[in-house]
Every structure is written in structure tokens, then in C-alpha cells.
GROMACS .gro file of C-alpha atoms in nm:
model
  188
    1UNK     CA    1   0.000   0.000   0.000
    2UNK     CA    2   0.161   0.313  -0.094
    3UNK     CA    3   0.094   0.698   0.124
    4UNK     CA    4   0.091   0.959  -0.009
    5UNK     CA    5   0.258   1.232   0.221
    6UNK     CA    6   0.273   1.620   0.247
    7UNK     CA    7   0.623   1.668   0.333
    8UNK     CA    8   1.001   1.473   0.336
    9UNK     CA    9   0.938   1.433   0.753
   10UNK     CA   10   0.609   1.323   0.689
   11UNK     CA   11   0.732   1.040   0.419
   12UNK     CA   12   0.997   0.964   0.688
   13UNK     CA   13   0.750   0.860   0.955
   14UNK     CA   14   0.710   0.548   0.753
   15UNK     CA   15   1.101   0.465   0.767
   16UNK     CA   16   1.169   0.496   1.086
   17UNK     CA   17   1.338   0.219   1.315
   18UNK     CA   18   1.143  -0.010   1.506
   19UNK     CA   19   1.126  -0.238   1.786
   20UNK     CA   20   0.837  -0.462   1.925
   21UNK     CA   21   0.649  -0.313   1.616
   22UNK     CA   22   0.669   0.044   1.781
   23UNK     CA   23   0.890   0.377   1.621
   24UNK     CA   24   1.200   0.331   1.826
   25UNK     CA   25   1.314   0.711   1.887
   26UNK     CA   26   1.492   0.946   2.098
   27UNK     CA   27   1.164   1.009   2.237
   28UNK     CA   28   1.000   0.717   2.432
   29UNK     CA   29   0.601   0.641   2.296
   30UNK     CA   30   0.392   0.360   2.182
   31UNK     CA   31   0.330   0.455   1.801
   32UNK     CA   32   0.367   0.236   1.468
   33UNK     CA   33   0.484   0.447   1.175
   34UNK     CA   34   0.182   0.450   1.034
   35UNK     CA   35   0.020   0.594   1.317
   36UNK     CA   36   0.250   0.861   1.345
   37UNK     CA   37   0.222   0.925   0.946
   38UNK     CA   38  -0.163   0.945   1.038
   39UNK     CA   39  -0.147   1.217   1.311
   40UNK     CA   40   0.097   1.401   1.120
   41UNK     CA   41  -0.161   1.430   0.819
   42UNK     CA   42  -0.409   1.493   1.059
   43UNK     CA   43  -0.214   1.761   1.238
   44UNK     CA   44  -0.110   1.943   0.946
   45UNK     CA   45  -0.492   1.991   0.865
   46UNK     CA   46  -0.569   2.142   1.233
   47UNK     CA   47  -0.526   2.467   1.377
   48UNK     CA   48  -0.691   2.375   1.757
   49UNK     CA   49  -0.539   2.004   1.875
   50UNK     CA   50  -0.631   1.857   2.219
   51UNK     CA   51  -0.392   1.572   2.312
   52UNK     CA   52  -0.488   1.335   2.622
   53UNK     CA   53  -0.161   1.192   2.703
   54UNK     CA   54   0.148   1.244   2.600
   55UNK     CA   55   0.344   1.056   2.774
   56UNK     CA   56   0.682   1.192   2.729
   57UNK     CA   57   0.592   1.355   2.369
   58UNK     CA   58   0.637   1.111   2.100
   59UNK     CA   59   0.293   1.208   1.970
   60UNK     CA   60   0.327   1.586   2.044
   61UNK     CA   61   0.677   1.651   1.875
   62UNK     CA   62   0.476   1.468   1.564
   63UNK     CA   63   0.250   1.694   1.614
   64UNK     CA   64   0.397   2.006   1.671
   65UNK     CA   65   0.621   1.940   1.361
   66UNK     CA   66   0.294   1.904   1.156
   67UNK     CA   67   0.210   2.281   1.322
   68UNK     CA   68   0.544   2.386   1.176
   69UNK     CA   69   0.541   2.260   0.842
   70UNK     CA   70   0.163   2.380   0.773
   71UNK     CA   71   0.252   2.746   0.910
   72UNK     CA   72   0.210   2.723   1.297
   73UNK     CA   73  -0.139   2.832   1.270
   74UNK     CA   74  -0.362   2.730   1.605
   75UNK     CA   75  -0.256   2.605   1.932
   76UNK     CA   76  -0.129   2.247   2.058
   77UNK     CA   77  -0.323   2.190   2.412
   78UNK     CA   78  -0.139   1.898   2.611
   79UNK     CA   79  -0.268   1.693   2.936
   80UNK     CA   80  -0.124   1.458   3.152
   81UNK     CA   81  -0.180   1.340   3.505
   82UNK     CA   82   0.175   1.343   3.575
   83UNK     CA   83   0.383   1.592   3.622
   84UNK     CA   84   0.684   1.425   3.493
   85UNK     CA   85   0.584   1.327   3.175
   86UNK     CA   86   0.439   1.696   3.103
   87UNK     CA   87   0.822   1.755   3.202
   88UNK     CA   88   0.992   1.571   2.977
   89UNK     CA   89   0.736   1.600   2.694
   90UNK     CA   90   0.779   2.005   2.742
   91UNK     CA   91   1.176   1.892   2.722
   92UNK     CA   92   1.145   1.701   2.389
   93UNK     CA   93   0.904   1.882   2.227
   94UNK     CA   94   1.140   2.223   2.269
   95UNK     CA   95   1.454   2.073   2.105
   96UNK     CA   96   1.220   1.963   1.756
   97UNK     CA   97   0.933   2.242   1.769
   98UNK     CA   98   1.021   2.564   1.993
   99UNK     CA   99   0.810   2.797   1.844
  100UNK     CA  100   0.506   2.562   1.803
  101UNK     CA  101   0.219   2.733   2.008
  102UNK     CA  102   0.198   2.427   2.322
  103UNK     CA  103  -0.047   2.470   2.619
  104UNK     CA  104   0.079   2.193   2.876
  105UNK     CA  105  -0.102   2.135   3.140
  106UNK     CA  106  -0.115   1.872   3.430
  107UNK     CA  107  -0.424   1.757   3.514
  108UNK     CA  108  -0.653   1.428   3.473
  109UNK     CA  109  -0.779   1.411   3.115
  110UNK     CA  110  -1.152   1.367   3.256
  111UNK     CA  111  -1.113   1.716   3.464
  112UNK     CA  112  -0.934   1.936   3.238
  113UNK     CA  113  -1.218   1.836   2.979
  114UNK     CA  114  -1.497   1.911   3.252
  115UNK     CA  115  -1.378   2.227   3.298
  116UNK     CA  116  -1.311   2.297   2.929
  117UNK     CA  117  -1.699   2.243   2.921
  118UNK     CA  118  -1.821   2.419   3.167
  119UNK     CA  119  -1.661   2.794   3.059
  120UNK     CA  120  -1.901   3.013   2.914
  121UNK     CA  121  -1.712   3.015   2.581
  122UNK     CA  122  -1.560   2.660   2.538
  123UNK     CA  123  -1.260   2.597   2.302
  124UNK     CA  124  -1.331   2.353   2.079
  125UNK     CA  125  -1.079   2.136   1.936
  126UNK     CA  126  -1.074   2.029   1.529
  127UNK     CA  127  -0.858   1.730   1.635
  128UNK     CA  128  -0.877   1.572   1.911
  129UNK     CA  129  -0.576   1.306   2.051
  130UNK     CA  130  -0.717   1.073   2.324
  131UNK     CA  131  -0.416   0.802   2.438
  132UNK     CA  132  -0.516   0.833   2.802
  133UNK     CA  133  -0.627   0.606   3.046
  134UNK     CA  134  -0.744   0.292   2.856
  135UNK     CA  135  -0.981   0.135   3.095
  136UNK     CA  136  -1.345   0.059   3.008
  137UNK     CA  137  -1.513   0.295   3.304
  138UNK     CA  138  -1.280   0.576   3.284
  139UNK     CA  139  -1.248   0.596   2.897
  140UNK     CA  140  -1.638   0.586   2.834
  141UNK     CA  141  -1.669   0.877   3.101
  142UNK     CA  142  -1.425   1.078   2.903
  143UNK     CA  143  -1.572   0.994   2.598
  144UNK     CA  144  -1.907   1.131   2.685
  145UNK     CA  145  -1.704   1.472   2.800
  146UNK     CA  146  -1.441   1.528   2.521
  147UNK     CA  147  -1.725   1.464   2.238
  148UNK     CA  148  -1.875   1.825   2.328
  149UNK     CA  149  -1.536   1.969   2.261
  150UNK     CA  150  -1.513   1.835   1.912
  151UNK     CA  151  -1.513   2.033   1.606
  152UNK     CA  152  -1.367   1.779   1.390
  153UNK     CA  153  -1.179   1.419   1.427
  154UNK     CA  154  -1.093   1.253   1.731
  155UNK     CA  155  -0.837   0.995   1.728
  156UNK     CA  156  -0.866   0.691   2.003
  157UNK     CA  157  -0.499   0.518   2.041
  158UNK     CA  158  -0.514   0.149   2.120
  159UNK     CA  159  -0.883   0.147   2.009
  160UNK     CA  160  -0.827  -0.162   1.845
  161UNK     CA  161  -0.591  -0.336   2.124
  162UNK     CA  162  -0.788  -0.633   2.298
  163UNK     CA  163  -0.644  -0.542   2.644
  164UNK     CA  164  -0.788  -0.209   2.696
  165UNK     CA  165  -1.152  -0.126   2.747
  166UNK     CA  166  -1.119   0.156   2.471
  167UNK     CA  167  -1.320  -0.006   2.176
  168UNK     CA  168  -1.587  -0.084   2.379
  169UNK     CA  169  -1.648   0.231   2.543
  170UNK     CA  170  -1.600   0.439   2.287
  171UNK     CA  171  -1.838   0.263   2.086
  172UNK     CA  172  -2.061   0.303   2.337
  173UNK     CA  173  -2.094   0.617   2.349
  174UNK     CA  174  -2.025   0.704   1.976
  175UNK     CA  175  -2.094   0.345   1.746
  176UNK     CA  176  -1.860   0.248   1.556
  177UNK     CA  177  -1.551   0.434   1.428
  178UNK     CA  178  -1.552   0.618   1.072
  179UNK     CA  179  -1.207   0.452   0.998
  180UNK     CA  180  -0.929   0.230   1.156
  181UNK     CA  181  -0.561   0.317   1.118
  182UNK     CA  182  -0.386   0.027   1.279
  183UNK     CA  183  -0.445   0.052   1.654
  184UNK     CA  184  -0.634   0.406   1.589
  185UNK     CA  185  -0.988   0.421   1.593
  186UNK     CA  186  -1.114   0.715   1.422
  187UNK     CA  187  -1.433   0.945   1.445
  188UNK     CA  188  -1.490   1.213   1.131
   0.00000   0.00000   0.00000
């Protein structure tokens, strides 16, 4: 199957080295290359991203490269419930993208998106990240939250992983998703 791809570091997301069928980087994540090639695409098209955890950044620096190479337009809004992996994904993300407009903030996915909703003038996001908690109760909570925030696609990592209660919930709440790119269950 051949991609077609916007830029040279887009095309390059399908090359890269990998190990236990994940990108093998200088930046520790859980993403196959096509994955990553995905949320680049997807990023490029977006001014307004929400990303539920980042871990230590793999996905944002994708991201925020995306934001680059389209013209920075929009913001890059980041949360994680620890404090550490904010850290280092603020670290990682500086050294690729330092002028990439990034909101990071530390806070449970489920409260930060409660709040988000309750402000007289919500943001709303035209992509939407989730790679969060990934059990069945938690995920179909956030689910119901993060939908009002949408203005576009949202992106469920590990949708399609047997172990996690993300499928289920997520189909829950919003049937079944609009496409599937490898472990990524999408919603247009």
C-alpha cells in the first residue's frame, strides 16, 4: 500500500526504526509508523489540537512538527496526570518544535475536559488526541465529555488493542468508528 505524504518528515514517519512493532526514537512512545504518518496528516490539517496523554511527547513533537510545516497556525493543548511526563514532553518537544504554540497542562484528562466544558465560551478542538487512560469505566466517562469539545476528528490510540476497554467504550458512546488506522480508531 503506498501513502501519499505532504512533506520529506512526513514520508519519513514510515522509515523509521522499530522495535516490538513500535517507532523506536529518541523520544520514548507507543506509536507504529503509520500511526505517526496518520497524526501528522491529521495535524497538518488542524489549527486547535487537544492531546490526552502524552506521555513523554512522542505524539506531540509529531504533532507540533505538523504545526510547523503547515505554518504554525492554532494552538497544541497537552494533558497529563503526571507531572513528569508533562516535564519531559515540554523537554522534547522544545529541542524539535520551539516555536510551536503548546499549552501543557497537568491535570486528569476527565477534569481538564470538565472544565473545558463548563466555561461560558468553550474551546473547541478540530482534532482531538485521546491516548489516556485505557480502561473501560474511565475511557467511556471521558468519551461522553471530550465529544462536546469536538469540532472535527478525534483519534482513540489502542482502540483496536484487545487489552484495553477503549473499543468498547468508545463505541458506546459514539458506534462504531468512521475509519481504523492500525491501533487508531477514528471518528470524522
Amino acid at each position: 500500500m503506498t501513502h501519499s505524504s505532504i512533506t520529506d518528515y512526513h514520508a519519513s514517519l514510515l522509515d523509521l526504526p522499530i522495535e516490538k512493532g513500535v517507532i523506536k526514537t529518541d523520544i520514548d512512545g507507543w506509536l507504529q509508523p503509520i500511526e505517526a504518518h496518520y497524526l501528522y496528516k491529521c495535524a497538518f490539517e488542524s489549527a486547535n489540537i487537544l492531546e490526552l496523554g502524552p506521555y513523554h511527547g512522542l505524539s506531540t513533537s509529531i504533532m507540533a512538527q505538523a504545526k510547523m510545516d503547515s505554518g504554525n497556525v492554532g494552538t497544541i493543548t497537552t494533558v497529563d496526570v503526571f507531572s513528569g511526563n508533562i516535564e519531559k514532553t515540554k523537554q522534547n518537544v522544545e529541542k524539535i518544535a520551539p516555536d510551536v504554540k503548546i499549552k501543557y497542562n497537568v491535570d486528569d484528562a476527565i477534569h481538564f475536559v470538565v472544565e473545558q466544558n463548563s466555561l461560558p465560551m468553550p474551546v473547541f478542538y478540530d482534532m482531538i488526541f485521546i491516548d489516556a487512560n485505557h480502561t473501560y469505566e474511565w475511557m467511556k466517562l471521558l468519551t461522553k465529555k471530550v465529544e462536546l469539545l469536538s469540532d472535527g476528528i478525534m483519534l482513540f490510540h489502542d482502540y483496536y488493542h484487545r487489552s484495553t476497554g477503549v473499543k468498547q467504550a468508545v463505541t458506546e458512546v459514539l458506534g462504531e468508528a468512521d475509519q481504523k488506522i492500525a491501533s487508531i480508531g477514528v471518528y470524522e
